[in-house]
Short mmCIF file of C-alpha atoms and ligand atoms in Angstrom, two decimals:
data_model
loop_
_atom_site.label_atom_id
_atom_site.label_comp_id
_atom_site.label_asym_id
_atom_site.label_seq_id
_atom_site.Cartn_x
_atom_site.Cartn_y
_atom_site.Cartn_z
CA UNK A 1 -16.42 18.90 -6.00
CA UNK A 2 -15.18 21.47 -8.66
CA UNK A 3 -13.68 24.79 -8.11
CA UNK A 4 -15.71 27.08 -10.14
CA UNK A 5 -17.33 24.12 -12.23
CA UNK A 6 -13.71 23.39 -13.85
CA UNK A 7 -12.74 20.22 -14.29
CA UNK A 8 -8.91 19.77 -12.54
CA UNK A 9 -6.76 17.64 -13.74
CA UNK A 10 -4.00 16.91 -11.32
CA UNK A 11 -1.06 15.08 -13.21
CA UNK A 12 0.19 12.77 -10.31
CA UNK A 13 4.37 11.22 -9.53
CA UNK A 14 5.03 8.39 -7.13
CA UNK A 15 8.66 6.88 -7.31
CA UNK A 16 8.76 5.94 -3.03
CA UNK A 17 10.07 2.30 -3.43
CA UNK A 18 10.46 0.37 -6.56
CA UNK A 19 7.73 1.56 -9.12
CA UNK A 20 8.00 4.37 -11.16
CA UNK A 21 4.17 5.25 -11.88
CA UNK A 22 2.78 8.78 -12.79
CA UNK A 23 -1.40 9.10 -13.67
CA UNK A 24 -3.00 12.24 -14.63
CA UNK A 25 -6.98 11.96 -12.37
CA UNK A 26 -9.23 14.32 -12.91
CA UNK A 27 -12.10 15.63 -9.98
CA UNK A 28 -9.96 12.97 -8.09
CA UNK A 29 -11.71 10.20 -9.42
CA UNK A 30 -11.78 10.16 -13.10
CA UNK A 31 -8.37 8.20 -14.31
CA UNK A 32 -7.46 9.70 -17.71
CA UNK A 33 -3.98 7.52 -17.51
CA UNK A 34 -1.73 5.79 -15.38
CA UNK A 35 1.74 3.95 -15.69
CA UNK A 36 3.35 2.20 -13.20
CA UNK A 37 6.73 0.85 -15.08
CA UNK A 38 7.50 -2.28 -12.07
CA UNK A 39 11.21 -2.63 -11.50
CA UNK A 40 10.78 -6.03 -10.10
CA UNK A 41 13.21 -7.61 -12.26
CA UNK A 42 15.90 -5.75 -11.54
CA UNK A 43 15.16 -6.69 -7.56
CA UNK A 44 14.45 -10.01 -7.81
CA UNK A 45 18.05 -11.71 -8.05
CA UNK A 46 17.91 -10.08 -4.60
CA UNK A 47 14.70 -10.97 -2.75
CA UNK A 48 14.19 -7.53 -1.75
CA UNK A 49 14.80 -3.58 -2.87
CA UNK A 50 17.91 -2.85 -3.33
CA UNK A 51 17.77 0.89 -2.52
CA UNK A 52 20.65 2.42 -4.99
CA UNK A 53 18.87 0.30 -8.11
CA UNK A 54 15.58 1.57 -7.47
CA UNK A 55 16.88 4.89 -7.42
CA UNK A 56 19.21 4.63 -10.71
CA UNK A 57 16.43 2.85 -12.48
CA UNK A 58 13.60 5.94 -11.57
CA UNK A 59 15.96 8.70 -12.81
CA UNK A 60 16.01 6.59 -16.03
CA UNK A 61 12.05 6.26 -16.11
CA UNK A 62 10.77 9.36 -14.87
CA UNK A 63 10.96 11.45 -17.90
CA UNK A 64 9.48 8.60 -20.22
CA UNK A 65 6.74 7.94 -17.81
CA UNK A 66 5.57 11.57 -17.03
CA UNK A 67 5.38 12.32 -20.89
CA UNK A 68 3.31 9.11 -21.52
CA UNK A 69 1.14 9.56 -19.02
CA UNK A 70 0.42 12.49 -20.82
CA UNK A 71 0.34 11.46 -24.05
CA UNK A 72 -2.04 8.31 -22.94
CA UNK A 73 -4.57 11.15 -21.06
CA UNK A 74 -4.24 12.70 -24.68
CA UNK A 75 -3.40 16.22 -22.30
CA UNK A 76 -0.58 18.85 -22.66
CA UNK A 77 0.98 20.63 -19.89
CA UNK A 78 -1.65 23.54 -20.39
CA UNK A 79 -4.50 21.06 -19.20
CA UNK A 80 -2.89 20.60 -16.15
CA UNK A 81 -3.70 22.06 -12.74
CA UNK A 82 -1.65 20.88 -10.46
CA UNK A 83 1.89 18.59 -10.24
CA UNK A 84 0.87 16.13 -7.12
CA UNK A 85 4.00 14.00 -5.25
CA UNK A 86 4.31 11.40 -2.43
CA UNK A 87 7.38 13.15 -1.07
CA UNK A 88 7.20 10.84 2.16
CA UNK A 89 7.45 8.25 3.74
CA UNK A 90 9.59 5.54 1.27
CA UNK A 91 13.48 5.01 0.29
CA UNK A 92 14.97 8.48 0.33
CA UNK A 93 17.25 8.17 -2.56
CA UNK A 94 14.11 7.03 -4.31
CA UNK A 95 11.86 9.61 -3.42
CA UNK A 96 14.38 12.36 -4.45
CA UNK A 97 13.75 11.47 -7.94
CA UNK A 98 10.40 12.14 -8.00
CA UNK A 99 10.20 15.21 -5.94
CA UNK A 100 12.82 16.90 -7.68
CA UNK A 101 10.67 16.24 -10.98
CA UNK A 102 7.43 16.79 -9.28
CA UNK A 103 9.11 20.25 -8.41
CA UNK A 104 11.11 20.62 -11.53
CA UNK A 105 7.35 20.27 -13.16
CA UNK A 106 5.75 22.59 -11.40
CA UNK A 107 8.32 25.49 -11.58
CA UNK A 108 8.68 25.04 -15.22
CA UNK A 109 5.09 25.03 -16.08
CA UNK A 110 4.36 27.34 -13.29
CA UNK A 111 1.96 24.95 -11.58
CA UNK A 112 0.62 24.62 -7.79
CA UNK A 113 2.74 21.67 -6.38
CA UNK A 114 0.79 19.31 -4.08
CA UNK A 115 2.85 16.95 -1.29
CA UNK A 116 0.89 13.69 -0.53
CA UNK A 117 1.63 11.49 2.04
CA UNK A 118 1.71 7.85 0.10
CA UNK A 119 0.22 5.83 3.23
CA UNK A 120 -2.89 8.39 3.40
CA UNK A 121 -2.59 7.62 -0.54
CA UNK A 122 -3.15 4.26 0.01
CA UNK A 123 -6.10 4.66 2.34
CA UNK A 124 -7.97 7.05 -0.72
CA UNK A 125 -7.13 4.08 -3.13
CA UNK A 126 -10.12 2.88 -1.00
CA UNK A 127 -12.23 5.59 -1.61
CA UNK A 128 -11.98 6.02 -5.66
CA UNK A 129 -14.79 3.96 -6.96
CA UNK A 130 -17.02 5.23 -3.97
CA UNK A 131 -18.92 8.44 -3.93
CA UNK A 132 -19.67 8.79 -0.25
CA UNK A 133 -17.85 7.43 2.65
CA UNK A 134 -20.17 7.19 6.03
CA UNK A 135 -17.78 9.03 9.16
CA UNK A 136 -16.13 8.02 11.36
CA UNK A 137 -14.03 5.87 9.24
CA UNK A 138 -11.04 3.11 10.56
CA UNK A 139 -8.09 2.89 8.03
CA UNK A 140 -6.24 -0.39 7.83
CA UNK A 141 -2.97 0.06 5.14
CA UNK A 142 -1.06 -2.99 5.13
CA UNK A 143 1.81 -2.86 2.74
CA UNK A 144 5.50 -4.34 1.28
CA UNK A 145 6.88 -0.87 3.57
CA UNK A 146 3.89 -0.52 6.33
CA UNK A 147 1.06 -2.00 8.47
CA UNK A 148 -1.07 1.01 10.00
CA UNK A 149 -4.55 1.93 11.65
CA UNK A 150 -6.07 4.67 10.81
CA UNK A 151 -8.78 6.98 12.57
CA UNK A 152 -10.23 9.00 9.27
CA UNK A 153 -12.47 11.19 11.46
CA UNK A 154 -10.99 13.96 8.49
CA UNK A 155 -9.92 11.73 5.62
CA UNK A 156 -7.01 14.40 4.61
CA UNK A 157 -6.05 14.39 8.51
CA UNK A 158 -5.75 10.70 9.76
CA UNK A 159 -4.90 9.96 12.84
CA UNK A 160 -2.13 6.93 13.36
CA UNK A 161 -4.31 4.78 15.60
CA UNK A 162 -1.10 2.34 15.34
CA UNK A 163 1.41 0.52 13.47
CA UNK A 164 4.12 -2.58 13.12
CA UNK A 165 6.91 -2.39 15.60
CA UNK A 166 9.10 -4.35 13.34
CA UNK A 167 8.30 -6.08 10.07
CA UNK A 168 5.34 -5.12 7.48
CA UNK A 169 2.90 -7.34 6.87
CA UNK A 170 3.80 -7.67 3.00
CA UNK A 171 7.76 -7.84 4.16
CA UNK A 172 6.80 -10.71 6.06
CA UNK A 173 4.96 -12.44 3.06
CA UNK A 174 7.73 -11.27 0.86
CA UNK A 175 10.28 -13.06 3.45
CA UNK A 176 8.65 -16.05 4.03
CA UNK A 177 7.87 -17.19 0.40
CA UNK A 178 11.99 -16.69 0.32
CA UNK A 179 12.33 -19.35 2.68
CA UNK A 180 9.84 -21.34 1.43
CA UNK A 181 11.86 -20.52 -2.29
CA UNK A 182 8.78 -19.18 -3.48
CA UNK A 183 9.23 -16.66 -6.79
CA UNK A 184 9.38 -12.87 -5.77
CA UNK A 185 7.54 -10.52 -4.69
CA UNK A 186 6.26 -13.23 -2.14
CA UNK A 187 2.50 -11.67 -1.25
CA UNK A 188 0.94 -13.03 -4.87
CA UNK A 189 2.88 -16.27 -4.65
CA UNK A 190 2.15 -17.07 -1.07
CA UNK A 191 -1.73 -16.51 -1.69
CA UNK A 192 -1.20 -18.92 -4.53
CA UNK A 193 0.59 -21.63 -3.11
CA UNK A 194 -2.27 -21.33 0.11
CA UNK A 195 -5.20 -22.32 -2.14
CA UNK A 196 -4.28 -25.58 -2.49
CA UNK A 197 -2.89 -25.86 1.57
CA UNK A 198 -4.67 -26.56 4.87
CA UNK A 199 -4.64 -22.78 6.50
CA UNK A 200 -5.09 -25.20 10.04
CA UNK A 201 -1.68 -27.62 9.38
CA UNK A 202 0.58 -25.76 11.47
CA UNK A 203 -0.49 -23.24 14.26
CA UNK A 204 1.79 -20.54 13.71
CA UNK A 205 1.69 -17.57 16.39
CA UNK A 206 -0.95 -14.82 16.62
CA UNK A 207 1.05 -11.59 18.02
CA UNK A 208 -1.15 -9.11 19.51
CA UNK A 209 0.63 -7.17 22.30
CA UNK A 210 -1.23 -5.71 25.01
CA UNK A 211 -5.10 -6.25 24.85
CA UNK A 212 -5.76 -3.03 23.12
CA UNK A 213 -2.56 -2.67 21.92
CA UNK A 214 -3.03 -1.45 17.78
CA UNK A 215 0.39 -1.99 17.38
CA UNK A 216 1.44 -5.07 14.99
CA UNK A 217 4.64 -7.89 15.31
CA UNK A 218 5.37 -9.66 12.59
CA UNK A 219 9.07 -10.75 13.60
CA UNK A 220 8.08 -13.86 15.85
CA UNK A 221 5.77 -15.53 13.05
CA UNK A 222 8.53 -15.04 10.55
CA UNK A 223 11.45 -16.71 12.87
CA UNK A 224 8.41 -19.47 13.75
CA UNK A 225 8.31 -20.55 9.89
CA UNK A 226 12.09 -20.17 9.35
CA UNK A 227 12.20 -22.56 12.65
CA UNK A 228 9.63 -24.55 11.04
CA UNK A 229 11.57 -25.04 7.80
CA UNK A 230 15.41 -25.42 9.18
CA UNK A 231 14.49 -27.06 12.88
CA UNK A 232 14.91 -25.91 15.84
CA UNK A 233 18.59 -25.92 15.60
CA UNK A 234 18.81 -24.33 12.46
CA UNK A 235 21.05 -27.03 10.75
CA UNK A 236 18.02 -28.06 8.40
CA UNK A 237 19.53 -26.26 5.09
CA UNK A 238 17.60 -28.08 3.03
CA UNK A 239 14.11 -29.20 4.58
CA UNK A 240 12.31 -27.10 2.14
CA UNK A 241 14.10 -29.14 -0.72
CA UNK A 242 12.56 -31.98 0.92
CA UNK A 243 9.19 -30.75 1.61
CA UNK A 244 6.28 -31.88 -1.02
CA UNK A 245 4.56 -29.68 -2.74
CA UNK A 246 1.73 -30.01 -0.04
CA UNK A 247 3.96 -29.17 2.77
CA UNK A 248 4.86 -25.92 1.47
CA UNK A 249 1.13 -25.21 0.44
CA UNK A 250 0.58 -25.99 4.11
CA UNK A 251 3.05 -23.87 5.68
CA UNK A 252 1.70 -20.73 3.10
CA UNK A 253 -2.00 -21.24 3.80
CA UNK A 254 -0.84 -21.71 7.82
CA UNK A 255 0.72 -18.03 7.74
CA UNK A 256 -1.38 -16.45 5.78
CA UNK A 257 -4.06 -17.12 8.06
CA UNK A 258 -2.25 -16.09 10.91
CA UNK A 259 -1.14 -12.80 9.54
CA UNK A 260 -4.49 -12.63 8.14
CA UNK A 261 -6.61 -13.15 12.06
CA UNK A 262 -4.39 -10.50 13.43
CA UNK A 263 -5.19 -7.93 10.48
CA UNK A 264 -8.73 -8.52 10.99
CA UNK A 265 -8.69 -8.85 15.02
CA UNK A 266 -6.30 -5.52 14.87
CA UNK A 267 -8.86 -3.65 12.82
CA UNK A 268 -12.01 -5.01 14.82
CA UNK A 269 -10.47 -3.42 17.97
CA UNK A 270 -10.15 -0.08 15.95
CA UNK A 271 -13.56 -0.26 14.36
CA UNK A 272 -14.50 -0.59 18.17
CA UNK A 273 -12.71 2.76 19.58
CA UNK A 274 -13.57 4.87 17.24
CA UNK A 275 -17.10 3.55 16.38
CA UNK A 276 -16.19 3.73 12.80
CA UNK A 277 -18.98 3.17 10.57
CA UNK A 278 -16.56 2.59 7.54
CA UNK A 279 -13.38 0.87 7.06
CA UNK A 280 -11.17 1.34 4.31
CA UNK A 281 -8.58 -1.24 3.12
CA UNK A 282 -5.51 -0.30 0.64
CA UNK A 283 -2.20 -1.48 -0.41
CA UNK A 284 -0.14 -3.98 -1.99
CA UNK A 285 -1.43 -6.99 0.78
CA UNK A 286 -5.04 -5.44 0.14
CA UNK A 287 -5.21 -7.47 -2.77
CA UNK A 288 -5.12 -10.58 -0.96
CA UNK A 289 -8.32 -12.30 -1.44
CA UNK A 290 -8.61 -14.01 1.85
CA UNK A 291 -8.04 -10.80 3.71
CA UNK A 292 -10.52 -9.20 1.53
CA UNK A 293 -12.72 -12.10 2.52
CA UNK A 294 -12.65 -12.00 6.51
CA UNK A 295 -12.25 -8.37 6.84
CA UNK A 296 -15.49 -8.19 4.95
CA UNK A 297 -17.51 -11.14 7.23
CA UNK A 298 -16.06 -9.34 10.65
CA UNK A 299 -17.78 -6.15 9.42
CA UNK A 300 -20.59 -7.49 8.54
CA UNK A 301 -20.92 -9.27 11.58
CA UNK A 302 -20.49 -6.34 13.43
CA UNK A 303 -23.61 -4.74 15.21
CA UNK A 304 -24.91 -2.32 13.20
CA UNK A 305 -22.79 -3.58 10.16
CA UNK A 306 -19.68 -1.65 9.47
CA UNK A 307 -19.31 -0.75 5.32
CA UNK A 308 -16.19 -2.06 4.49
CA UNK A 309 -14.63 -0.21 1.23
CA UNK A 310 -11.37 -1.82 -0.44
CA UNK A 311 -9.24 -0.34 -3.00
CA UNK A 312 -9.76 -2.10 -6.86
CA UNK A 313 -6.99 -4.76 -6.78
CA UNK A 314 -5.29 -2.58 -9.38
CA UNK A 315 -4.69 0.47 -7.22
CA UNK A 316 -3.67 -1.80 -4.16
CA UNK A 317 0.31 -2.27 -5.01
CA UNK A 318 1.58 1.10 -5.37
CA UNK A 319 0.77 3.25 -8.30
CA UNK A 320 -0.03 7.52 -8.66
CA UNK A 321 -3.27 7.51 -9.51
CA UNK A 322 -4.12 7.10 -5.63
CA UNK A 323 -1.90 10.20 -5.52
CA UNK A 324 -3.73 12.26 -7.66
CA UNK A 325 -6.84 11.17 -6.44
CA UNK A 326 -6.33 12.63 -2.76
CA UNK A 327 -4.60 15.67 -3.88
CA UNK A 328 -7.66 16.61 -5.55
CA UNK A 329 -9.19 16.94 -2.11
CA UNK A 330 -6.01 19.48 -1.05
CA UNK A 331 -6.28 21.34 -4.93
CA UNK A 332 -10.01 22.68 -3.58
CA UNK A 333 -8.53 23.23 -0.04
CA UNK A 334 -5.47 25.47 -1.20
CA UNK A 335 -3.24 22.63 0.60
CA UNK A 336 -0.71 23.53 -1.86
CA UNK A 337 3.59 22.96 -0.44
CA UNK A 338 6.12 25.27 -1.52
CA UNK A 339 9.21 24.46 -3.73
CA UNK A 340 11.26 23.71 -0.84
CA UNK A 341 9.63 20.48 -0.16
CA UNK A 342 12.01 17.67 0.55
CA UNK A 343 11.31 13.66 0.06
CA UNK A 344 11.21 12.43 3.60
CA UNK A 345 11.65 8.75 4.87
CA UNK A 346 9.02 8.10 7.29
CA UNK A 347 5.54 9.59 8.14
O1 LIG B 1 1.82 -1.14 -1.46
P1 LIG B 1 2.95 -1.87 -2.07
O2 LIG B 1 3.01 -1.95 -3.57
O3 LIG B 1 4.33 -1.27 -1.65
C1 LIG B 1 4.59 -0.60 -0.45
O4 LIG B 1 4.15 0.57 -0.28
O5 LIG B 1 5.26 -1.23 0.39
O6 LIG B 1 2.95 -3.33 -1.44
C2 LIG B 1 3.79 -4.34 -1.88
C3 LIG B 1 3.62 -5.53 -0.94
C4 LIG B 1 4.65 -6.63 -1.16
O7 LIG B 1 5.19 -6.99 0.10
C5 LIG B 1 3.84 -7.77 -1.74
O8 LIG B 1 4.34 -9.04 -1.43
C6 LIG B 1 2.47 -7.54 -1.10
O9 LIG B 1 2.33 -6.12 -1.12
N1 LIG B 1 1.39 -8.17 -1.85
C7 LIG B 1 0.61 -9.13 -1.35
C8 LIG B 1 -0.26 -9.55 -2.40
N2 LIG B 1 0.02 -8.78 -3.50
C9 LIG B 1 1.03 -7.93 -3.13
N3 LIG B 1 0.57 -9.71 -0.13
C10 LIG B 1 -0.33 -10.69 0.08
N4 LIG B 1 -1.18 -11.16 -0.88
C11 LIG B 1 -1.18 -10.61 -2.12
N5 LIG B 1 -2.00 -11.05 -3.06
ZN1 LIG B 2 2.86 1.56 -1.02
#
């Protein structure tokens, strides 16, 4: 859709964890430029985001970033129609950065400013290479921050159908390949260590709460491998050093599969209450090729077949041009936030 035929450009900023990425989309699905400048070097001495050095390292980013993403589109500030942000949820003292330039932006150049939520963002990664989306839609984000269901009866009002009541599914990859001394971040090199490992070696546990629970758990299989790689009594230090090769290909491929039936059971049940006709997959763990695999064979399996869209591997892990794409969809409903706005942990 266009508002009065015009193209709109919507110059997008997404700094809620450890990537500093700005894209300028226009009609919400035509990606002039994007940047996503990774700080994973500076985190991975520490296994993990270290809050204060994500923050330190966007504030020296931002401005570089936002001027070549607009250099790259080959765009001034004049082409621009609106400044978009995901002001929530993420690291605070990381999100601050980018709203107060997202804000900074749009008072300046005395544009509409556009708050995104960067889990809905995620979902619309889904939705960018596809034209039409059959409703009622289920949602399944499964990130390095979150693991939620979605009913997208409105896509730009979903409904939290549920969520993890501890650990992310991506935390839980990112943690595990740590014990297993895998090379951070731990989704990529646990789904390359499991292609050469029996997925069946070791049965790990399935957590699915209450029978129509939609709620995740991701704590107990975590403590299960750590158990599984330092005994029972915790004294084994160093079984890992001992472990072949195969062991540890074992142990991946036997998690990933478990965290990988309860994704796809989880999102079943969904696709169930809210006889979806679509589900949408997006972030970082989205790029997983085995969950891209069975989510795609339960919904085809399903009765009538459920059309299962997934977000281009690119535009799983966080980056703005899923920002930019959704805001779109608020530019043509006047959805526009006020210079107030404030970054805001969860949502
Ligand atoms: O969406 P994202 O970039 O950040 C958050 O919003 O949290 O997701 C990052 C997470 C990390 O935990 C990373 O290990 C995981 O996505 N990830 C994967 C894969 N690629 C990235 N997990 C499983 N398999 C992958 N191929
Ligand atoms: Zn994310």
């Amino acid at each position: 859709m266009q508002k009065d035929g015009k193209q709109i450009n919507i110059l997008a900023i997404e700094t809620s964890c450890d990537e500093t990425a700005a894209a300028v989309v226009t009609n919400g699905k035509i990606i002039r430029s994007s940047i996503v400048s990774s700080q994973v070097k500076l985190h991975e001495a520490y296994g993990g985001v270290v809050p204060e050095i994500a923050s330190r390292a966007h504030i020296e980013k931002i401005y570089p970033v936002v001027q070549e993403v607009l250099n790259q589109a080959n765009m001034t500030k004049d082409e621009i129609d609106a400044i978009a942000i995901a002001n929530q949820p993420g690291l605070t003292v990381a999100l601050i950065v980018g709203v107060t330039a997202a804000k900074t932006l749009a008072f300046a150049w005395g544009k509409p400013l556009i708050a995104i939520n960067h889990i809905h963002a995620h979902m619309q990664a889904a939705l960018l290479e596809h034209h039409e989306i059959q409703l009622p839609a289920a949602a399944l984000v499964v990130s390095g921050g979150h693991t939620s269901i979605y009913d997208c009866h409105d896509p730009l009002a979903p409904k939290l159908l549920g969520h993890t009541i501890d650990d992310a599914a991506g935390e839980a990859f990112d943690k595990v390949a740590s014990m297993l001394k895998l090379p951070y971040p731990g989704g990529p090199s646990i789904e390359k260590a499991a292609k050469t490992g029996n997925g069946k070696a070791i049965r790990f546990p399935r957590t699915m709460l209450d029978k129509d629970s939609l709620n995740f758990s991701f704590s107990g299989i975590k403590t299960a491998v750590l158990y599984h790689c330092q005994g029972q009594d915790m004294k084994g230090q160093s079984l890992v050093d001992k472990m072949t090769s195969q062991q540890i290909a074992d142990i991946a491929a036997s998690f990933q599969a478990a965290v990988i039936e309860v994704l796809v059971k989880k999102t079943k049940r969904a696709v169930k209450k809210t006889n979806a006709k679509t589900v949408l997959l997006g972030g970082g763990v989205a790029a997983n090729s085995q969950l891209r695999q069975q989510l795609q064979q339960m919904c085809d399996n399903q009765k009538p077949a459920v059309k299962l869209l997934i977000a281009p591997k690119k535009y799983c892990t966080d980056n703005a041009v899923m920002v930019a794409s959704l805001a779109y969809y608020k530019y043509v409903k006047n959805m526009f936030a006020d210079l107030a706005l404030e970054p805001k942990a969860t949502g």
